[in-house]
Coordinates of C-alpha atoms in Angstrom, one line a residue:
Chain G
M1 CA 12.2 -45.9 8.6
K2 CA 8.5 -45.6 7.7
K3 CA 7.5 -47.3 4.5
Q4 CA 5.2 -44.5 3.7
L5 CA 4.6 -41.0 5.0
R6 CA 1.2 -39.4 5.1
L7 CA 1.1 -35.7 4.8
G8 CA -1.9 -33.4 4.6
S9 CA -2.2 -29.9 3.2
G10 CA -4.3 -28.0 5.8
S11 CA -4.2 -24.4 4.5
G12 CA -3.3 -22.8 1.2
F13 CA -3.4 -19.1 2.3
W14 CA -4.3 -16.8 5.2
G15 CA -8.1 -16.9 5.1
D16 CA -8.5 -20.5 3.9
A17 CA -11.2 -22.7 5.3
L18 CA -10.5 -24.6 8.5
D19 CA -13.1 -27.4 8.2
P20 CA -11.1 -29.4 5.6
A21 CA -8.1 -29.3 8.0
V22 CA -10.3 -30.6 10.8
E23 CA -11.5 -33.4 8.6
L24 CA -8.0 -34.3 7.7
L25 CA -7.0 -34.7 11.3
E26 CA -10.1 -36.6 12.2
H27 CA -10.0 -39.1 9.3
G28 CA -6.7 -38.8 7.5
S29 CA -4.4 -40.9 9.7
L30 CA -1.8 -38.3 9.0
D31 CA 1.8 -38.2 10.2
Y32 CA 2.0 -34.5 9.4
L33 CA -0.4 -31.6 8.6
S34 CA 1.3 -28.7 6.9
M35 CA -0.3 -25.3 6.8
D36 CA 0.8 -22.4 4.6
Y37 CA -0.4 -18.9 5.6
L38 CA 1.9 -16.5 3.8
A39 CA 2.0 -14.6 0.5
E40 CA 4.5 -12.0 -0.7
L41 CA 2.5 -9.1 0.6
T42 CA 1.6 -10.7 4.0
M43 CA 5.0 -10.2 5.6
A44 CA 4.8 -6.4 5.2
L45 CA 1.3 -6.3 6.7
L46 CA 2.3 -8.5 9.7
Q47 CA 5.5 -6.5 10.3
R48 CA 3.5 -3.3 10.5
Q49 CA 1.2 -5.0 13.1
R50 CA 4.3 -5.9 15.0
L51 CA 5.7 -2.4 14.9
K52 CA 2.4 -1.1 16.4
D53 CA 2.3 -3.8 19.1
P54 CA 5.4 -6.0 19.7
S55 CA 3.2 -8.9 20.9
L56 CA 1.6 -9.2 17.5
G57 CA 2.8 -9.9 14.0
Y58 CA 1.9 -13.6 13.7
I59 CA -1.1 -14.7 11.6
P60 CA -4.2 -13.6 13.6
D61 CA -6.0 -16.8 12.7
L62 CA -3.2 -18.9 14.3
T63 CA -4.8 -19.2 17.7
T64 CA -8.4 -19.8 16.6
H65 CA -7.1 -22.5 14.2
M66 CA -4.9 -24.2 16.8
R67 CA -7.7 -24.2 19.3
E68 CA -9.6 -26.6 17.0
L69 CA -6.6 -28.5 15.7
L70 CA -4.3 -29.2 18.7
P71 CA -6.6 -31.6 20.5
L72 CA -7.2 -33.5 17.3
A73 CA -3.5 -33.6 16.5
R74 CA -2.7 -35.0 19.9
K75 CA -5.4 -37.7 19.5
S76 CA -4.2 -38.8 16.0
G77 CA -0.5 -38.4 16.7
T78 CA -0.1 -35.9 13.9
R79 CA 2.5 -33.2 13.9
I80 CA 1.5 -29.8 12.7
I81 CA 4.0 -27.6 10.6
C82 CA 3.1 -24.0 9.7
N83 CA 4.5 -20.7 8.8
G84 CA 1.8 -18.9 10.7
G85 CA 4.5 -17.3 12.9
G86 CA 4.7 -14.6 10.1
A87 CA 6.7 -11.6 11.3
N88 CA 6.7 -12.8 14.9
P89 CA 7.1 -16.6 15.3
R90 CA 8.1 -16.3 18.9
A91 CA 5.0 -14.4 20.0
G92 CA 2.9 -16.8 17.9
A93 CA 4.5 -19.9 19.5
E94 CA 4.1 -18.5 23.0
K95 CA 0.4 -18.0 22.3
V96 CA 0.1 -21.5 21.0
R97 CA 2.0 -22.9 24.1
D98 CA -0.4 -21.0 26.4
L99 CA -3.3 -22.3 24.4
A100 CA -2.0 -25.9 24.7
R101 CA -1.8 -25.5 28.5
E102 CA -5.3 -24.1 28.6
L103 CA -6.6 -27.1 26.6
G104 CA -4.8 -29.5 29.1
L105 CA -2.4 -30.8 26.4
K106 CA 0.4 -31.2 28.9
G107 CA 3.9 -31.7 27.6
M108 CA 3.0 -30.6 24.0
R109 CA 6.2 -29.4 22.4
I110 CA 5.9 -26.2 20.4
A111 CA 8.9 -25.2 18.2
V112 CA 9.8 -21.7 17.2
V113 CA 11.8 -21.5 14.0
E114 CA 13.5 -18.1 13.5
G115 CA 16.1 -16.6 11.3
D116 CA 14.3 -15.4 8.2
D117 CA 13.8 -11.8 9.5
M118 CA 16.6 -9.7 8.0
L119 CA 15.3 -6.3 9.1
P120 CA 17.8 -6.1 12.1
Q121 CA 20.7 -6.9 9.6
L122 CA 19.4 -4.8 6.8
D123 CA 21.6 -1.7 7.3
A124 CA 24.7 -3.8 7.6
L125 CA 23.7 -5.6 4.4
L126 CA 23.1 -2.3 2.6
Q127 CA 26.5 -1.0 3.8
S128 CA 28.3 -4.2 2.8
G129 CA 28.0 -3.2 -0.8
H130 CA 26.4 -6.5 -1.7
D131 CA 24.5 -6.5 -4.9
L132 CA 20.8 -6.2 -4.0
T133 CA 19.4 -5.6 -7.5
N134 CA 15.6 -6.1 -7.8
I135 CA 15.4 -9.4 -9.7
D136 CA 12.0 -8.5 -11.2
T137 CA 12.7 -5.0 -12.4
G138 CA 16.5 -4.6 -12.6
E139 CA 16.4 -1.5 -10.3
Q140 CA 19.5 -1.3 -8.2
D141 CA 19.2 1.4 -5.5
L142 CA 17.4 -0.3 -2.6
A143 CA 19.2 2.1 -0.2
A144 CA 17.1 5.0 -1.6
L145 CA 14.0 3.3 -0.2
R146 CA 15.5 2.7 3.2
N147 CA 13.2 5.0 5.3
R148 CA 10.1 3.4 3.7
I149 CA 11.2 -0.2 4.3
V150 CA 8.9 -2.1 6.7
S151 CA 10.0 -5.7 6.2
A152 CA 12.8 -7.9 4.9
N153 CA 12.5 -11.6 5.0
V154 CA 14.4 -14.5 3.4
Y155 CA 12.6 -17.5 2.0
T156 CA 14.5 -20.1 4.1
D157 CA 15.0 -23.8 3.6
S158 CA 13.6 -26.7 5.7
S159 CA 16.7 -27.1 8.0
G160 CA 15.0 -25.2 10.8
I161 CA 11.9 -27.4 10.5
V162 CA 14.0 -30.6 10.4
S163 CA 15.9 -29.5 13.5
A164 CA 12.6 -28.8 15.3
L165 CA 11.3 -32.3 14.4
E166 CA 14.6 -33.9 15.6
Q167 CA 13.9 -32.2 18.9
G168 CA 10.5 -33.8 19.2
A169 CA 8.3 -30.9 18.2
D170 CA 4.6 -31.6 18.0
V171 CA 3.9 -28.2 16.5
V172 CA 6.3 -26.1 14.4
I173 CA 5.7 -22.4 14.2
A174 CA 7.9 -20.8 11.6
G175 CA 8.1 -17.4 9.9
R176 CA 9.0 -16.9 6.3
V177 CA 10.2 -20.4 5.5
S178 CA 9.4 -21.2 1.9
D179 CA 5.8 -22.6 1.6
N180 CA 7.5 -25.6 0.0
A181 CA 9.7 -26.3 3.1
L182 CA 6.6 -27.1 5.1
Y183 CA 6.5 -30.3 3.0
V184 CA 10.2 -30.9 2.3
G185 CA 11.1 -30.6 6.0
P186 CA 9.1 -33.6 7.3
V187 CA 10.0 -35.8 4.4
M188 CA 13.8 -35.1 4.8
H189 CA 13.4 -35.6 8.6
E190 CA 11.6 -38.9 8.4
F191 CA 13.7 -40.5 5.6
G192 CA 17.0 -39.0 7.0
W193 CA 17.9 -37.3 3.7
T194 CA 20.7 -34.8 3.6
Y195 CA 21.7 -32.2 1.0
S196 CA 24.1 -34.7 -0.6
D197 CA 24.2 -35.8 -4.2
A198 CA 22.6 -39.2 -3.3
D199 CA 19.4 -37.5 -2.1
T200 CA 19.2 -34.7 -4.7
D201 CA 16.5 -36.3 -6.9
R202 CA 14.5 -37.4 -3.9
I203 CA 14.5 -33.9 -2.4
A204 CA 13.5 -32.6 -5.8
A205 CA 10.6 -35.0 -5.6
A206 CA 9.6 -33.6 -2.2
I207 CA 9.8 -30.1 -3.7
T208 CA 7.7 -31.1 -6.7
V209 CA 5.0 -32.8 -4.5
G210 CA 5.1 -29.8 -2.0
H211 CA 4.4 -27.4 -4.9
V212 CA 1.5 -29.6 -6.1
V213 CA -0.3 -29.6 -2.8
E214 CA 0.7 -26.4 -1.0
C215 CA -2.3 -24.4 -2.2
A216 CA -4.6 -27.0 -0.7
A217 CA -7.9 -27.1 -2.6
A218 CA -6.2 -25.8 -5.8
T219 CA -5.1 -29.4 -6.5
T220 CA -8.4 -31.1 -5.5
G221 CA -10.7 -29.2 -7.9
G222 CA -10.4 -25.5 -6.9
M223 CA -9.4 -22.9 -9.4
S224 CA -10.2 -25.4 -12.2
S225 CA -10.9 -24.8 -15.9
R226 CA -13.3 -27.8 -15.4
F227 CA -15.2 -26.0 -12.7
A228 CA -18.5 -27.3 -13.9
E229 CA -17.5 -30.9 -13.4
M230 CA -16.2 -30.5 -9.9
P231 CA -18.6 -31.9 -7.3
S232 CA -19.5 -30.2 -4.0
M233 CA -16.7 -27.7 -4.0
G234 CA -18.1 -26.0 -0.9
R235 CA -17.3 -29.3 0.9
V236 CA -14.0 -29.8 -0.9
G237 CA -11.4 -32.2 0.6
F238 CA -7.9 -30.9 1.0
P239 CA -5.1 -33.0 -0.5
I240 CA -3.3 -35.9 1.1
V241 CA 0.2 -37.0 0.0
E242 CA 1.4 -40.6 0.5
F243 CA 5.2 -40.2 0.1
E244 CA 7.5 -43.2 -0.3
P245 CA 11.2 -43.4 0.5
D246 CA 12.2 -44.0 -3.1
G247 CA 10.9 -40.5 -4.0
S248 CA 7.6 -41.4 -5.5
A249 CA 4.2 -40.2 -4.2
T250 CA 0.5 -40.4 -4.6
I251 CA -1.9 -37.5 -4.2
T252 CA -5.3 -38.3 -2.9
K253 CA -8.1 -36.9 -0.6
L254 CA -10.5 -38.2 1.9
P255 CA -13.4 -40.3 0.6
G256 CA -16.8 -38.6 0.7
T257 CA -15.3 -35.1 0.5
G258 CA -16.1 -32.7 -2.4
G259 CA -13.8 -31.9 -5.4
R260 CA -11.7 -34.4 -7.3
V261 CA -8.1 -35.6 -7.7
D262 CA -7.3 -36.6 -11.2
E263 CA -4.6 -36.2 -13.9
F264 CA -5.8 -32.7 -14.8
T265 CA -6.3 -31.3 -11.3
V266 CA -2.6 -32.2 -10.6
K267 CA -1.4 -30.9 -14.0
E268 CA -3.3 -27.7 -13.5
H269 CA -1.4 -27.0 -10.3
L270 CA 2.0 -28.3 -11.4
V271 CA 2.0 -25.5 -13.9
Y272 CA 0.8 -22.8 -11.5
E273 CA 2.9 -19.7 -10.7
I274 CA 6.2 -21.1 -11.9
G275 CA 9.0 -19.8 -14.1
D276 CA 11.1 -22.1 -16.2
P277 CA 9.5 -25.5 -15.5
S278 CA 12.8 -27.3 -15.8
R279 CA 14.3 -25.2 -13.0
Y280 CA 11.8 -24.7 -10.1
L281 CA 14.1 -23.0 -7.7
M282 CA 13.5 -23.6 -4.0
P283 CA 15.9 -23.0 -1.0
D284 CA 16.1 -26.9 -0.6
G285 CA 16.9 -27.6 -4.2
V286 CA 16.0 -27.2 -7.8
A287 CA 13.2 -29.4 -9.2
N288 CA 12.8 -30.3 -12.9
F289 CA 9.0 -30.4 -13.5
C290 CA 9.7 -31.5 -17.1
K291 CA 10.6 -35.0 -15.8
V292 CA 7.7 -36.0 -13.6
K293 CA 5.4 -38.7 -14.8
I294 CA 1.7 -38.3 -13.8
D295 CA -0.3 -41.5 -13.6
D296 CA -4.1 -41.2 -12.9
Q297 CA -5.0 -44.4 -11.1
G298 CA -8.7 -43.5 -10.7
N299 CA -10.7 -43.1 -7.4
D300 CA -9.1 -39.8 -6.7
R301 CA -5.6 -41.2 -6.7
V302 CA -2.8 -39.8 -8.9
R303 CA 0.7 -41.2 -8.7
L304 CA 3.8 -39.1 -9.4
T305 CA 7.1 -40.8 -10.3
E306 CA 10.4 -40.1 -12.0
M307 CA 10.8 -36.8 -10.3
A308 CA 14.3 -35.2 -10.5
G309 CA 16.3 -32.1 -10.0
T310 CA 19.6 -30.6 -9.0
G311 CA 21.2 -29.4 -5.7
R312 CA 20.2 -26.4 -3.7
P313 CA 21.1 -22.9 -4.8
D314 CA 23.8 -20.7 -3.1
L315 CA 21.6 -17.6 -3.2
L316 CA 18.3 -17.3 -1.4
K317 CA 15.4 -14.9 -2.2
M318 CA 14.9 -12.0 0.1
V319 CA 11.7 -10.0 -0.2
V320 CA 11.8 -6.4 1.1
G321 CA 8.4 -4.7 1.6
Y322 CA 8.2 -0.9 1.5
E323 CA 5.6 1.7 1.8
D324 CA 4.6 2.9 -1.7
G325 CA 1.8 5.5 -1.4
W326 CA -1.9 4.9 -1.6
I327 CA -4.6 3.6 -4.0
G328 CA -8.0 5.3 -4.3
E329 CA -10.6 3.3 -6.1
G330 CA -14.2 3.7 -7.2
M331 CA -16.9 1.8 -9.1
M332 CA -20.2 2.8 -10.5
F333 CA -22.7 1.0 -12.8
F334 CA -24.9 2.1 -15.7
P335 CA -28.1 0.6 -17.1
W336 CA -29.4 -0.2 -20.5
P337 CA -30.2 1.7 -22.7
Y338 CA -27.0 3.3 -23.9
A339 CA -25.0 1.7 -21.0
L340 CA -21.6 2.2 -22.8
E341 CA -22.4 5.8 -23.7
R342 CA -23.3 6.5 -20.1
A343 CA -20.0 5.0 -18.9
E344 CA -18.0 7.0 -21.4
K345 CA -19.7 10.2 -20.2
A346 CA -19.1 9.4 -16.6
R347 CA -15.4 8.8 -17.4
Q348 CA -15.2 12.3 -18.9
T349 CA -16.9 13.8 -16.0
L350 CA -14.6 12.1 -13.5
G351 CA -11.6 13.4 -15.4
E352 CA -13.0 16.9 -15.1
R353 CA -13.7 16.4 -11.3
F354 CA -10.1 15.2 -10.7
E355 CA -8.9 18.4 -12.4
R356 CA -11.2 20.6 -10.3
L357 CA -10.1 18.9 -7.1
G358 CA -6.5 19.4 -8.1
L359 CA -5.7 15.6 -7.9
K360 CA -2.0 14.8 -7.9
A361 CA -1.8 11.2 -9.2
S362 CA 1.1 9.1 -10.3
A363 CA -1.1 6.8 -12.4
I364 CA -4.8 6.6 -13.3
Q365 CA -6.6 3.5 -14.7
F366 CA -10.1 3.2 -16.0
D367 CA -11.8 -0.1 -16.7
L368 CA -15.2 -1.0 -18.2
V369 CA -16.6 -3.6 -15.9
G370 CA -18.2 -6.3 -18.0
V371 CA -16.1 -5.4 -21.0
N372 CA -12.3 -5.1 -20.5
M373 CA -11.5 -5.1 -16.7
L374 CA -10.0 -8.6 -16.7
H375 CA -8.4 -9.0 -20.2
G376 CA -7.6 -5.3 -21.0
P377 CA -6.5 -4.8 -24.6
A378 CA -7.3 -8.4 -25.4
S379 CA -11.1 -7.8 -24.9
P380 CA -13.4 -7.0 -27.9
M381 CA -15.9 -4.1 -27.4
P382 CA -19.5 -5.3 -27.4
D383 CA -21.3 -4.8 -30.7
Y384 CA -24.7 -4.6 -28.9
D385 CA -26.2 -2.5 -26.1
P386 CA -25.5 -4.4 -22.9
S387 CA -27.9 -4.7 -20.1
E388 CA -25.5 -3.0 -17.7
I389 CA -21.9 -1.8 -17.7
G390 CA -19.6 -0.7 -14.8
L391 CA -16.9 1.9 -14.7
R392 CA -14.0 1.4 -12.4
V393 CA -11.3 3.9 -11.7
A394 CA -8.1 3.2 -9.7
V395 CA -5.5 5.9 -8.9
H396 CA -2.1 5.7 -7.3
T397 CA -1.2 8.7 -5.1
E398 CA 1.6 9.6 -2.7
S399 CA -0.7 10.5 0.2
K400 CA -3.9 9.2 1.8
A401 CA -5.5 12.7 1.5
E402 CA -4.9 12.7 -2.3
A403 CA -6.4 9.1 -2.5
E404 CA -9.5 10.4 -0.6
K405 CA -10.2 12.7 -3.6
I406 CA -11.1 9.6 -5.7
R407 CA -13.9 8.6 -3.3
R408 CA -15.1 12.2 -3.2
A409 CA -15.1 12.6 -7.0
C410 CA -16.9 9.3 -7.5
A411 CA -19.6 10.3 -4.9
Q412 CA -20.1 13.6 -6.7
L413 CA -21.3 11.6 -9.7
W414 CA -24.4 10.6 -7.7
I415 CA -26.0 13.8 -9.2
M416 CA -23.5 15.1 -11.8
G417 CA -23.4 11.7 -13.5
P418 CA -25.6 10.3 -16.3
G419 CA -29.2 9.2 -15.4
G420 CA -29.3 5.8 -13.8
T421 CA -25.8 5.9 -12.4
S422 CA -25.7 3.4 -9.5
F423 CA -23.2 2.9 -6.7
G424 CA -22.5 0.4 -3.9
T425 CA -20.7 1.6 -0.9
P426 CA -17.8 4.0 -1.7
M427 CA -14.4 2.3 -1.2
K428 CA -11.9 3.5 1.3
P429 CA -8.3 4.3 0.1
R430 CA -5.8 1.6 0.9
P431 CA -2.1 1.8 1.6
V432 CA 0.3 0.3 -1.0
Y433 CA 3.3 -1.8 -0.3
G434 CA 6.0 -2.3 -2.9
V435 CA 7.8 -5.6 -3.0
W436 CA 11.6 -5.7 -3.8
S437 CA 12.8 -9.2 -4.5
T438 CA 16.6 -9.8 -4.4
L439 CA 19.1 -12.6 -3.9
I440 CA 21.5 -12.9 -0.9
P441 CA 24.1 -15.5 -0.1
R442 CA 22.9 -18.4 2.0
S443 CA 25.8 -17.7 4.4
Y444 CA 23.9 -14.6 5.7
I445 CA 21.1 -16.8 7.1
S446 CA 21.3 -18.7 10.3
Q447 CA 18.0 -20.4 11.4
T448 CA 17.4 -21.1 15.0
T449 CA 15.0 -23.5 16.7
E450 CA 13.7 -23.5 20.3
I451 CA 11.2 -25.7 22.0
L452 CA 8.5 -24.3 24.3
E453 CA 6.8 -26.9 26.4
A454 CA 3.2 -26.7 27.4
Chain P
M1 CA -12.5 -20.7 -36.1
T2 CA -11.1 -23.0 -33.4
L3 CA -9.7 -21.1 -30.4
L4 CA -7.3 -22.4 -27.7
R5 CA -10.5 -22.3 -25.5
D6 CA -11.6 -25.4 -27.4
I7 CA -8.5 -27.5 -26.9
A8 CA -6.8 -26.3 -23.6
Y9 CA -7.2 -25.8 -19.9
V10 CA -5.4 -23.0 -18.2
R11 CA -4.3 -21.7 -14.8
S12 CA -2.5 -18.4 -14.2
G13 CA -0.9 -16.4 -11.3
D14 CA 1.8 -14.0 -10.4
K15 CA 5.4 -13.6 -9.2
G16 CA 6.3 -10.0 -8.8
D17 CA 5.4 -8.2 -12.0
V18 CA 5.4 -11.5 -14.0
V19 CA 2.2 -13.3 -15.0
S20 CA 2.8 -17.0 -15.3
V21 CA 0.3 -19.0 -17.3
G22 CA 0.1 -22.8 -17.6
V23 CA -1.7 -24.0 -20.7
I24 CA -2.6 -27.7 -20.7
A25 CA -3.7 -29.7 -23.8
R26 CA -7.0 -31.5 -23.1
H27 CA -5.9 -34.3 -25.4
P28 CA -2.2 -35.3 -26.2
K29 CA -3.1 -35.1 -29.9
D30 CA -3.6 -31.3 -29.5
Y31 CA -0.3 -30.6 -27.8
P32 CA 1.5 -29.8 -31.1
A33 CA -1.3 -27.3 -32.0
L34 CA -0.8 -25.7 -28.6
L35 CA 3.0 -25.3 -29.3
R36 CA 2.2 -23.8 -32.8
S37 CA -0.3 -21.4 -31.5
L38 CA 1.4 -20.1 -28.3
T39 CA 4.2 -17.9 -29.7
A40 CA 5.7 -14.9 -27.9
T41 CA 4.6 -12.6 -30.7
A42 CA 1.0 -13.8 -30.6
V43 CA 0.8 -13.4 -26.8
K44 CA 2.3 -9.9 -26.9
D45 CA 0.0 -8.8 -29.7
L46 CA -3.0 -10.1 -27.8
F47 CA -2.4 -8.2 -24.6
G48 CA -0.8 -5.1 -26.2
S49 CA 0.0 -2.4 -23.6
W50 CA -0.7 -4.8 -20.7
I51 CA 2.7 -6.5 -21.4
T52 CA 5.7 -4.2 -21.1
G53 CA 8.4 -6.9 -21.0
D54 CA 9.4 -10.1 -22.8
V55 CA 7.3 -13.2 -23.3
E56 CA 8.9 -16.6 -22.8
I57 CA 7.4 -20.0 -23.9
Y58 CA 8.4 -23.2 -22.1
P59 CA 7.2 -26.5 -23.5
M60 CA 6.5 -29.4 -21.1
D61 CA 6.5 -32.5 -23.3
N62 CA 5.9 -34.8 -20.3
I63 CA 2.5 -33.4 -19.5
D64 CA 1.4 -31.9 -22.9
S65 CA 1.5 -28.4 -21.5
V66 CA 3.1 -25.0 -22.2
V67 CA 4.2 -22.5 -19.6
V68 CA 3.9 -18.9 -20.8
I69 CA 5.9 -16.2 -18.9
M70 CA 4.8 -12.7 -19.4
R71 CA 7.2 -10.1 -17.9
G72 CA 6.0 -6.6 -16.9
A73 CA 2.4 -7.9 -17.3
L74 CA 0.8 -7.0 -14.0
G75 CA 1.0 -3.2 -13.9
G76 CA 3.8 -3.2 -11.4
G77 CA 3.0 -6.4 -9.5
A78 CA 0.2 -7.7 -7.2
T79 CA 0.8 -5.2 -4.4
R80 CA 1.0 -2.1 -6.6
T81 CA -1.1 -2.7 -9.6
L82 CA -4.2 -0.6 -10.4
R83 CA -6.0 -3.6 -11.8
L84 CA -8.8 -5.4 -10.0
D85 CA -7.2 -8.8 -10.9
Q86 CA -4.2 -8.1 -8.8
T87 CA -2.6 -11.5 -9.2
G88 CA -3.4 -12.2 -12.9
K89 CA -5.8 -15.0 -12.1
A90 CA -8.0 -14.1 -15.1
M91 CA -5.3 -13.3 -17.6
G92 CA -4.6 -17.0 -18.4
N93 CA -8.2 -17.3 -19.7
G94 CA -7.4 -14.3 -21.9
L95 CA -4.8 -16.5 -23.7
L96 CA -7.6 -18.9 -24.7
R97 CA -8.8 -16.2 -27.1
L98 CA -5.9 -17.0 -29.4
P99 CA -6.8 -19.0 -32.6
V100 CA -5.5 -22.5 -33.0
I101 CA -2.9 -22.4 -35.8
A102 CA -3.4 -25.2 -38.3
E103 CA -0.5 -27.4 -39.4

């Protein structure tokens, strides 16, 4: 067994920078590089691409990223684990295998991990009478949305990744495994842990550490309240984890890179996007973030110890994406003097235009940009005449044609609006996807792993 | 008047229609003040109509931090909301407007 495992975080979302991942492979002496590409909405977008063209549906950046990373990974002996397969891991893995052949990386083993896509089983699941209540809203009737559903994916655990690594995978291409499993998988594989009581706290430690690093730069100085103190963020280093078999870990980054790892960069991300911190629920287990001890050792090194938790849940989260109409949006800006008065007049005029155009909207929101767009009712109104103020309007409609009316009405304010009204480029309507999160028994899921050899 | 801005760091994000905010005391000595000042009522009053559900407060004694869960606070969730800040990234900073409640 290795005395210490070195894992890097190579991507925090679809659209993240590639150069920090390249640096990690060149200088990080990593055993594993884990890359997260998926957010809640992403699966619906990718599934729609797949419906249009069955050879698509994986993250479009996957091949451009792997073209850079595969040769470096072979050289450094690092295994890459990602969920860039999105809604079509098989097609993504085949592309990566072809790419490895083209790059002359003979024998490279690309694993496909499947089993998270529940769309083929959805009708059976709906008919089974199983409780599919929306855990966010309490709504119950998922079947009523059936003809608008485009995706249904379960956040799966790391067993598919572990199986791929056992079969000697150099690269793992998964779909909607939990972001967290991209880190838990290699740790469980290397240290031979199982879902037994003896390993529960150690798995919880891997879950905790995975949470801390899975958004990449977010734990090395990105998104920080102390933004002004963070050096060279445009050249930020992504995090490295040194994981030990006893379930303790150190978070660090490459010397000479931008950003910082300290007590507060780690705390800031430990508390990010969680619910009850004593029960951070993941498919591999439940971590208790109220136990971990954070020790800042200086020089961009923070040690995490005393991590604990409980066993894995019987129910897994399934996210169903469905088409939910359109949003039309517009923004215009007004100059001093009387900027706020101009914005208020424009808001009245837009209301009148919506009426004249016969707009059918299910919801309309106005914001004053520079005043209350970000904090809403918590924002005080300015008690002076600001240099400039923006007016933003966003409208939810059933059809694209209705949403187009927002663009038209906003454009009409070019001349109907108050003097000085300024626009950028008018915004196109965008389709909306609703997200229905529910829980289904683990027994419905069977992950499969297959190796494609270059 | 001292505000939470003066004693805390913050980070926020979304899960469905929930905005989750982590508020971190800059110094351990200020953690009790953080606990006193971040009440469900204070948070609901601050954001008014922007929070339609319950607010829950979870202390984290191990890291001098408080997690604030605001339900029904994202206008229907990131994918459907009409707000520009679709994932509630800026809402955490809004909490820093709250006054620090003295002992």
